Every structure is written in C-alpha cells, then in structure tokens.
Short mmCIF file of C-alpha atoms in Angstrom, two decimals:
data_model
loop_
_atom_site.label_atom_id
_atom_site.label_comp_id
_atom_site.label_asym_id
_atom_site.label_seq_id
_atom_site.Cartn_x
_atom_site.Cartn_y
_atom_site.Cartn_z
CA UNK F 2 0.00 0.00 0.00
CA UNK F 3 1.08 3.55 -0.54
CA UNK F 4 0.75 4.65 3.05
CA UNK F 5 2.74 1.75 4.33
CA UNK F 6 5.34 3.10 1.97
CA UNK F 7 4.95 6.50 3.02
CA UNK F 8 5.20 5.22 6.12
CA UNK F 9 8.18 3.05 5.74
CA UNK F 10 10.29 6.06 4.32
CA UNK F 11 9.50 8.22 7.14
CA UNK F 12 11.02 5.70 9.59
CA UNK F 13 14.46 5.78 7.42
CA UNK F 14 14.39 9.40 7.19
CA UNK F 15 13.64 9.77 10.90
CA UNK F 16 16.24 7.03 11.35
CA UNK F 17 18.92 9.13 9.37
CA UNK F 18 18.24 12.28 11.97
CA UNK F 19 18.33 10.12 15.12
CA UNK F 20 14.49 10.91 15.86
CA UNK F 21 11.24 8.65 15.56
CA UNK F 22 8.69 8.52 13.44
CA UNK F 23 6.19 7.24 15.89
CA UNK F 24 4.68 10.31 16.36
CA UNK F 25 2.36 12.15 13.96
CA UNK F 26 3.14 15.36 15.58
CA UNK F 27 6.55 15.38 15.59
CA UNK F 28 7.93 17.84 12.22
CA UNK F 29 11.18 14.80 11.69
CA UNK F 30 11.44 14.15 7.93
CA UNK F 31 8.44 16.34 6.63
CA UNK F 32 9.17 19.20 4.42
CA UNK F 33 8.84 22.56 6.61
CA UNK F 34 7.45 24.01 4.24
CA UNK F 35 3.78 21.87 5.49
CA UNK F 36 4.74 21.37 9.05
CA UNK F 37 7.13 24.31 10.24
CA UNK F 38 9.39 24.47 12.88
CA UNK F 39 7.91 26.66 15.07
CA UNK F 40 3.90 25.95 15.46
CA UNK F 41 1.83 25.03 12.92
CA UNK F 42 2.18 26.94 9.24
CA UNK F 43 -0.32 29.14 8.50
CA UNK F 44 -2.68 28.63 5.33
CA UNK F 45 -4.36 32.23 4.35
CA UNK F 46 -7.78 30.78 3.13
CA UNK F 47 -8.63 32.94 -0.41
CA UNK F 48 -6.04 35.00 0.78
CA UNK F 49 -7.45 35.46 4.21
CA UNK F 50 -11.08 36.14 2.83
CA UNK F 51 -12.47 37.99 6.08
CA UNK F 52 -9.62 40.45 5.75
CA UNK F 53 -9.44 40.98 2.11
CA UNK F 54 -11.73 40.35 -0.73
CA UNK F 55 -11.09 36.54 -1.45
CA UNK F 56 -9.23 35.23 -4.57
CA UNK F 57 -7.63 38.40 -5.40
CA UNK F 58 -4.06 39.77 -6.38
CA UNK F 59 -4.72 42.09 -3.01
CA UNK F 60 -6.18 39.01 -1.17
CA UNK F 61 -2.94 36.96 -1.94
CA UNK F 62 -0.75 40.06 -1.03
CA UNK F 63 -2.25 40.69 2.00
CA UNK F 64 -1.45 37.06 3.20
CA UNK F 65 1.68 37.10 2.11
CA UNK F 66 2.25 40.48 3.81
CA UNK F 67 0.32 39.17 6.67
CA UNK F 68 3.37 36.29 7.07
CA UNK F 69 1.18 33.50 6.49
CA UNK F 70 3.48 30.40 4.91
CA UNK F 71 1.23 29.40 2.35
CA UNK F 72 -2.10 31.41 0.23
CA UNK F 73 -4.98 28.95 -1.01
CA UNK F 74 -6.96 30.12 -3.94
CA UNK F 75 -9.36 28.65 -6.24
CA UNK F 76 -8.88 27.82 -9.36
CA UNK F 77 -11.09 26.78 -12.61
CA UNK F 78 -11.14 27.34 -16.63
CA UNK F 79 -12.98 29.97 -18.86
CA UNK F 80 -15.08 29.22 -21.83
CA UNK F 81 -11.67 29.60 -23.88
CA UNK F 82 -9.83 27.28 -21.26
CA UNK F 83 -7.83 30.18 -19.08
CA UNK F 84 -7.20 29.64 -15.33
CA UNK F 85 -8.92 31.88 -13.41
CA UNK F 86 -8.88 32.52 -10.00
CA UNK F 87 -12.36 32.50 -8.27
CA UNK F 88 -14.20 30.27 -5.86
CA UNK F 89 -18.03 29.62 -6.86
CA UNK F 90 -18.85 28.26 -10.18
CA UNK F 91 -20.72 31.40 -11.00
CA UNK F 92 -19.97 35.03 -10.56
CA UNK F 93 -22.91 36.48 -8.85
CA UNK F 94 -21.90 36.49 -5.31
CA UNK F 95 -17.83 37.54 -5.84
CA UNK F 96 -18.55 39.79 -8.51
CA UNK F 97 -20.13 42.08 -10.03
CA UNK F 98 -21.41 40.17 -12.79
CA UNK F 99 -23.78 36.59 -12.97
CA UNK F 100 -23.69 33.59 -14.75
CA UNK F 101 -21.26 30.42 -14.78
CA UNK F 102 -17.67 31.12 -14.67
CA UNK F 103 -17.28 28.60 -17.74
CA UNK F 104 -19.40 30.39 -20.11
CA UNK F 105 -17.16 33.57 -20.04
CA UNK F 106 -14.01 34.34 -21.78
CA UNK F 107 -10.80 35.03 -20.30
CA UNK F 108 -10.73 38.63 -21.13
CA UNK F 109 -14.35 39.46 -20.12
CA UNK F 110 -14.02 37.60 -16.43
CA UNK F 111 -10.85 39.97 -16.15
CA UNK F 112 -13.03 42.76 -16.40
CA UNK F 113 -15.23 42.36 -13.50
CA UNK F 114 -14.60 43.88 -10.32
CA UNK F 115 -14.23 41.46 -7.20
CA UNK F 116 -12.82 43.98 -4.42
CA UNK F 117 -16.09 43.80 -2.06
CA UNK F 118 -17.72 39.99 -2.74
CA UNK F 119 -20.61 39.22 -0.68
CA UNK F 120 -20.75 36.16 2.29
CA UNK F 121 -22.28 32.72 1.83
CA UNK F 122 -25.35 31.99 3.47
CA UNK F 123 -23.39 29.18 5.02
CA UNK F 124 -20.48 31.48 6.53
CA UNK F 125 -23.18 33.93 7.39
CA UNK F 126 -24.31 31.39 9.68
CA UNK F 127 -21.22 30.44 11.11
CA UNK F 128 -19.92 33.80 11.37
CA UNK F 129 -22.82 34.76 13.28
CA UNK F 130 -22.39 31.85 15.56
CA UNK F 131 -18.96 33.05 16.80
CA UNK F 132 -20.46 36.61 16.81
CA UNK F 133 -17.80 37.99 13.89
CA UNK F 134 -19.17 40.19 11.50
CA UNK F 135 -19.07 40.31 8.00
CA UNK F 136 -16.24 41.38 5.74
CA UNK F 137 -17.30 44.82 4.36
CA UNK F 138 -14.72 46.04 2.37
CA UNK F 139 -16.48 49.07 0.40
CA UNK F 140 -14.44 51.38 -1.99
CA UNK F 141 -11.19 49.88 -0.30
CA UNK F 142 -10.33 47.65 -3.68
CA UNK F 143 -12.28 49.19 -5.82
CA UNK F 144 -9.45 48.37 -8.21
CA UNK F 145 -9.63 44.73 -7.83
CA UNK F 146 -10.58 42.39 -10.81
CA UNK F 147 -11.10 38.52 -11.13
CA UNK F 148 -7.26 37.25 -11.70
CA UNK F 149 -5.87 34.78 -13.93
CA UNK F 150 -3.68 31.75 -12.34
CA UNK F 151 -0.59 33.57 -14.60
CA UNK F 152 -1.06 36.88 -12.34
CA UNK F 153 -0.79 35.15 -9.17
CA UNK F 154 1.99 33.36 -10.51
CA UNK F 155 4.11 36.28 -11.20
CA UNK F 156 3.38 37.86 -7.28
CA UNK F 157 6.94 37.68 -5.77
CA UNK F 158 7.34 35.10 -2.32
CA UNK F 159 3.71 33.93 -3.01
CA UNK F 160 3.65 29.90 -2.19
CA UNK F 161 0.40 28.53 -3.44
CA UNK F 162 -1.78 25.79 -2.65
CA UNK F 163 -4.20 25.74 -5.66
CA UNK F 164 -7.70 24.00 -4.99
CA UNK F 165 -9.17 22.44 -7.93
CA UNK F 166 -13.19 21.66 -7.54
CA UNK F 167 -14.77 18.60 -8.99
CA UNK F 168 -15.33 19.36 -12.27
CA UNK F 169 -16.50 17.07 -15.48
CA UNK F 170 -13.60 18.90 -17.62
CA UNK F 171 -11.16 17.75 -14.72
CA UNK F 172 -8.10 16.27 -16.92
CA UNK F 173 -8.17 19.58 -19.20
CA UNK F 174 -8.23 21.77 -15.90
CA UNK F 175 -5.36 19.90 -14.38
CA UNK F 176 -3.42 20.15 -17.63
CA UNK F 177 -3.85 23.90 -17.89
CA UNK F 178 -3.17 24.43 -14.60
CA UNK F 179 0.50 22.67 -14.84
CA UNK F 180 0.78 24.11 -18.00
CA UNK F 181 0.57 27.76 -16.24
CA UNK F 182 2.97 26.27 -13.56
CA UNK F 183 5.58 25.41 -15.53
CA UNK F 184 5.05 28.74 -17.93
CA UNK F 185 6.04 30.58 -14.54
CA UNK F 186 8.76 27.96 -13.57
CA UNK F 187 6.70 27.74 -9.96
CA UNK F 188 6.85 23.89 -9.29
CA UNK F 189 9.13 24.49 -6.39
CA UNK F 190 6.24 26.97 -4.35
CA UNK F 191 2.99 25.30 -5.24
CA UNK F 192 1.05 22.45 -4.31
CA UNK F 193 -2.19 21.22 -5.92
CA UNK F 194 -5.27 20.81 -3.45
CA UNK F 195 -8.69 18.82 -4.27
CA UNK F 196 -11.51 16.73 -1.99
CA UNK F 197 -11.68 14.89 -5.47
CA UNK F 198 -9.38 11.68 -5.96
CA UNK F 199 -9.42 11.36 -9.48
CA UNK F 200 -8.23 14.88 -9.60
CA UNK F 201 -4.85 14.27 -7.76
CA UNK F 202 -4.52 11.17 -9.44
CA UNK F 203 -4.52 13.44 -12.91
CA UNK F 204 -2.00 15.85 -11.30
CA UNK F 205 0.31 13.16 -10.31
CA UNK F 206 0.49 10.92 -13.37
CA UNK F 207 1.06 14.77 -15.01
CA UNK F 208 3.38 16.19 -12.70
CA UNK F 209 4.67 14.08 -10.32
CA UNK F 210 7.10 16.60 -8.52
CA UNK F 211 4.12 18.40 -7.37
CA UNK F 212 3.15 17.82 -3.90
CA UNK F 213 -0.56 16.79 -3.40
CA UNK F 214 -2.90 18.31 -0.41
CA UNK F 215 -5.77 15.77 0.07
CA UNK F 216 -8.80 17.79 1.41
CA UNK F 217 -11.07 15.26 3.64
CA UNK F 218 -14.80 16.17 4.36
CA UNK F 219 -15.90 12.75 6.41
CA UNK F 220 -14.11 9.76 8.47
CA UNK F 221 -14.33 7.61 4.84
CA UNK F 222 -12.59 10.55 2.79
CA UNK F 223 -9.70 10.41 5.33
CA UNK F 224 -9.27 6.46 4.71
CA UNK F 225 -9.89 7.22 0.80
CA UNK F 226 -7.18 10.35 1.23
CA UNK F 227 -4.42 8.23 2.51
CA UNK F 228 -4.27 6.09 0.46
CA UNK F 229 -2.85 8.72 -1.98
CA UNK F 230 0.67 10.00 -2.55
CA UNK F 231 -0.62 13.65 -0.39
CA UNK F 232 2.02 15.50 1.55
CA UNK F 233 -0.56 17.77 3.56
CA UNK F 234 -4.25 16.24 4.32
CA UNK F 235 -7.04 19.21 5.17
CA UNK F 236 -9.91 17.91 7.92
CA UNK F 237 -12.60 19.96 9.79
CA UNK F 238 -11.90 20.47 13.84
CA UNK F 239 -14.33 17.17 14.26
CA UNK F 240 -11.85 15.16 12.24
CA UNK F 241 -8.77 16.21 13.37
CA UNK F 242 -8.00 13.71 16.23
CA UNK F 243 -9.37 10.99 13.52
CA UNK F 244 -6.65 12.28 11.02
CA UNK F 245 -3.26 12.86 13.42
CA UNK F 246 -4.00 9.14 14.61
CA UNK F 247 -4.54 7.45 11.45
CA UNK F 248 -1.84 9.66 9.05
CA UNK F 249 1.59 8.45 8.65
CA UNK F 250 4.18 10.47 9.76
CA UNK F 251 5.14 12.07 6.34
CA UNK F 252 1.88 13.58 5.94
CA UNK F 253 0.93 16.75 7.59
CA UNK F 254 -2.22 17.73 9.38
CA UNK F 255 -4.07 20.94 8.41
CA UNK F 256 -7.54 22.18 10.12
CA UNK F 257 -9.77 24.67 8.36
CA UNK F 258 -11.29 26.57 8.40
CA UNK F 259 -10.07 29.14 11.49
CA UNK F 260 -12.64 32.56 11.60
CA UNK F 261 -11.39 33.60 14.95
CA UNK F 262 -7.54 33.55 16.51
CA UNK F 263 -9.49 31.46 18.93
CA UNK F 264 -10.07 28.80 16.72
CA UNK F 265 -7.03 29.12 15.47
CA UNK F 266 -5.46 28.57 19.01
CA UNK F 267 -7.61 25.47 19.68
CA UNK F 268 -6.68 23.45 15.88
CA UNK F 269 -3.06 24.33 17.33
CA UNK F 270 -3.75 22.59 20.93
CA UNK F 271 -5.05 20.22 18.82
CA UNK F 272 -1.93 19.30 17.15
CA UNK F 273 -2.08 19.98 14.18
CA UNK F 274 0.87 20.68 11.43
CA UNK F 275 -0.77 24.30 10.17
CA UNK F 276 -3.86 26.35 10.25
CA UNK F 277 -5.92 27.06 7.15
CA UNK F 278 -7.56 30.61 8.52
CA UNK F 279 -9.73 33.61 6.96
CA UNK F 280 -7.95 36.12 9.32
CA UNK F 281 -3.84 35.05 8.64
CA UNK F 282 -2.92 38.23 9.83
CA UNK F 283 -4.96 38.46 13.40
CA UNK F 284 -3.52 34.80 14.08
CA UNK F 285 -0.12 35.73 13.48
CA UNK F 286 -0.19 38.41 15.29
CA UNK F 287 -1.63 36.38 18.11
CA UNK F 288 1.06 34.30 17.72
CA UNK F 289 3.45 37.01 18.03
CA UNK F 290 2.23 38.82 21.11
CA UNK F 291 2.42 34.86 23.09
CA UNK F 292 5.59 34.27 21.94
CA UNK F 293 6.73 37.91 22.94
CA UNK F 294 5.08 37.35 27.08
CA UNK F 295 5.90 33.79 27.14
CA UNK F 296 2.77 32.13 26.69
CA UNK F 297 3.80 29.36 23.83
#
C-alpha cells in the first residue's frame, strides 16, 4: 500500500536524523514548508477572505504580507480554457457580474470587479455563531478584478496551494493548470489541493514533482485520502483527532477553516501541522504577542 510506503520512508528518514517517526506530531522528515518548525504553518484561506476580498491579487498580497506560509486560492477554466482565480462556479456572489464562470471568456471575467464579494449563506451562519461580523470592504479595492492563475503566478514570495473543484472537464483543468505552472517555472512553491481523488490522481500521473494536499470532508474521505501519494491532508476540527492518529508520519495535518484567533489557538492545541484561517494576519499576530510574554 502507498501509506505503508509512506510510512516506511519516514522511519528511514527519521532514522537518518536520530528521531522517531512514531509520532504524527513530531515535524522529523516532513518538508517545513507543510509542518514548520515553530507551530503550525499558516494557510491564508482565499487569501485570508475575512480580511481581504477573497481570490484576489490584493487578497494573496495581504497574506503574504500578513506572514502567512502558504495562500490557497481557487482555481477553474474559462469558456476559452484560461485559469482563473475565483471560488463559486458562478460570478454572482464575488462579482459584479452573474452567470457560470465557464461560459465567459478570459478577457471578459478579467473585467469584473471582485474587491467587495458578498458572504455565503453558510459562513453567514457560522460567522454569526462566533459573533464575527461580516467582511465589508467598500471602496477599499475598488481596483480589484477577477485574476488569472498567470497573475498570481508572477506575485513575488507567493507559495500557493491551488484547490481544484470537482469538475467534469477535470483532466483539461489539471493540464492547464500545470501548463501555467511550468510557464512561470513555480513547481518548487505550489502544491495542488482537491476533496476529489481522481483529480490528484490526474495531477500526479502529469506532474509528479508536485506535492498533493488531500482535502477530507468525512471519516471515509480520510481512509480514501491516505491512500494517496498527499504531503498535507485538510480535515474539519471534528476530524482532526481521527486524522493525526490514522496519518503516517510524512503527511501533515491541516484544520480549516479558522474565523477567529481562537479557533485558530484550539486546531493548534489540537496538534495539528498548520492552520488554514480567513484572518492570517490576526492569528499571526496572536502568535506574536504569546511568543513575545511567554505564553507558547
């Protein structure tokens, strides 16, 4: 199986730095680049989409500016098969335009603004739970259109973990998508992202040097998700205990989504190997102010 092999290699690599791999938790022979050295990483959801209009070039440079180690966006294609950076299948909630995302050209998506997109009714609930209001971003990116994949690309320091959504056109999608990868030479600071198996499996049989990041919605998808080649597997709060106890040691545990520093506090009590957050910049500076009195 491929997790025994995972597995296996993490003992030898753990063996070669005098450390054991016995323990999910412990960083020995994973990348730091998905579990880092000192706490979790830090995974600015859409850019950090509660403190910048999600999936755009601010979004991304606001997370990167925040210090967050990685910036998830969303990716899928245009009508004329252009990777474009946007979350819902159709524009009417991010933008200021309607209708599916795959029915537009390239060049007419780029022309919609997306600096203030409105809130799911899903987040609205949730963000209501914790008592956070709503992003309202007003006139503040006024200048802000729906990006292509190739303008993110070109953002200096920006290490991207691209989520690709299921999607009948999947094996065209992946292509493009490691076709704009390699057009920007970016295979060393990106990772591709899905909940969909037969998704990763296209990126790896098409770019193998890739890393994977399984995304796991239930108990089953965690099983299904290990059993894959992933580097970095993405569970809920409810499934993190599931994941750190069942993942070999080379693969990283990542809880999302954090609204609140709070949360983000108790998926790092938790364990787990980074922090996929809407506020990046509120958590790190969280993080900042404990390690400054002594409280981590």
């Amino acid at each position: 199986m491929v997790r025994d092999l995972l597995l296996g290699t993490a003992c030898v690599a753990s063996l070669l730095l005098v450390a054991s791999c016995a323990s999910v938790t412990s960083p020995v022979g994973r990348d730091p680049a998905f579990a880092g050295g000192a706490g979790p990483v830090i995974v600015a959801h859409r850019g950090g989409a509660l403190e910048a209009p999600e999936n755009t070039l601010a979004a991304v440079r606001h997370g990167i500016g925040a210090g967050s180690d990685w910036q998830e966006i969303d990716v899928q294609l245009s009508l004329d098969q252009r990777v474009i950076v946007i979350h819902d299948d159709t524009l009417d909630r991010t933008t200021n335009g309607s209708g599916p995302v795959g029915e537009m050209l390239a060049a007419d998506l780029q022309q919609l603004t997306s600096g203030n997109p409105g809130v799911s009714e899903k987040l609205k609930e949730r963000l209501e739970l914790l008592g956070v209001p709503e992003p309202r971003f007003g006139d503040r990116f006024a200048g802000e259109r729906v990006p292509s994949l190739e303008q993110v690309l070109q953002l200096q320091h920006a290490r991207l973990m691209l989520e690709i959504k299921t999607d009948p056109r999947s094996e065209l999608v992946v292509r493009k998508i490691v076709e704009e990868i390699d057009r920007a030479e970016a295979r060393g600071r990106v990772a591709i992202a899905s909940s969909d198996q037969a998704i990763l499996g296209q990126a790896l049989a098409r770019a193998p040097s890739i890393p994977l990041i399984g995304i796991a919605k239930s108990e089953e998808a965690i099983e299904a998700m290990l059993e894959m080649p992933i580097r970095a597997l993405a569970v809920r709060a409810p499934l993190v205990t599931i994941a750190l106890e069942r993942a070999p040691a080379v693969v990283a545990i990542w809880g999302y989504t954090a609204y609140t520093p709070e949360q983000a506090t108790e998926f790092a009590q938790q364990g787990v190997h980074g922090i996929v957050t809407d506020v990046p910049m509120q958590v790190i500076q969280l993080r900042r102010r404990n390690r400054l009195s002594g409280a981590e």
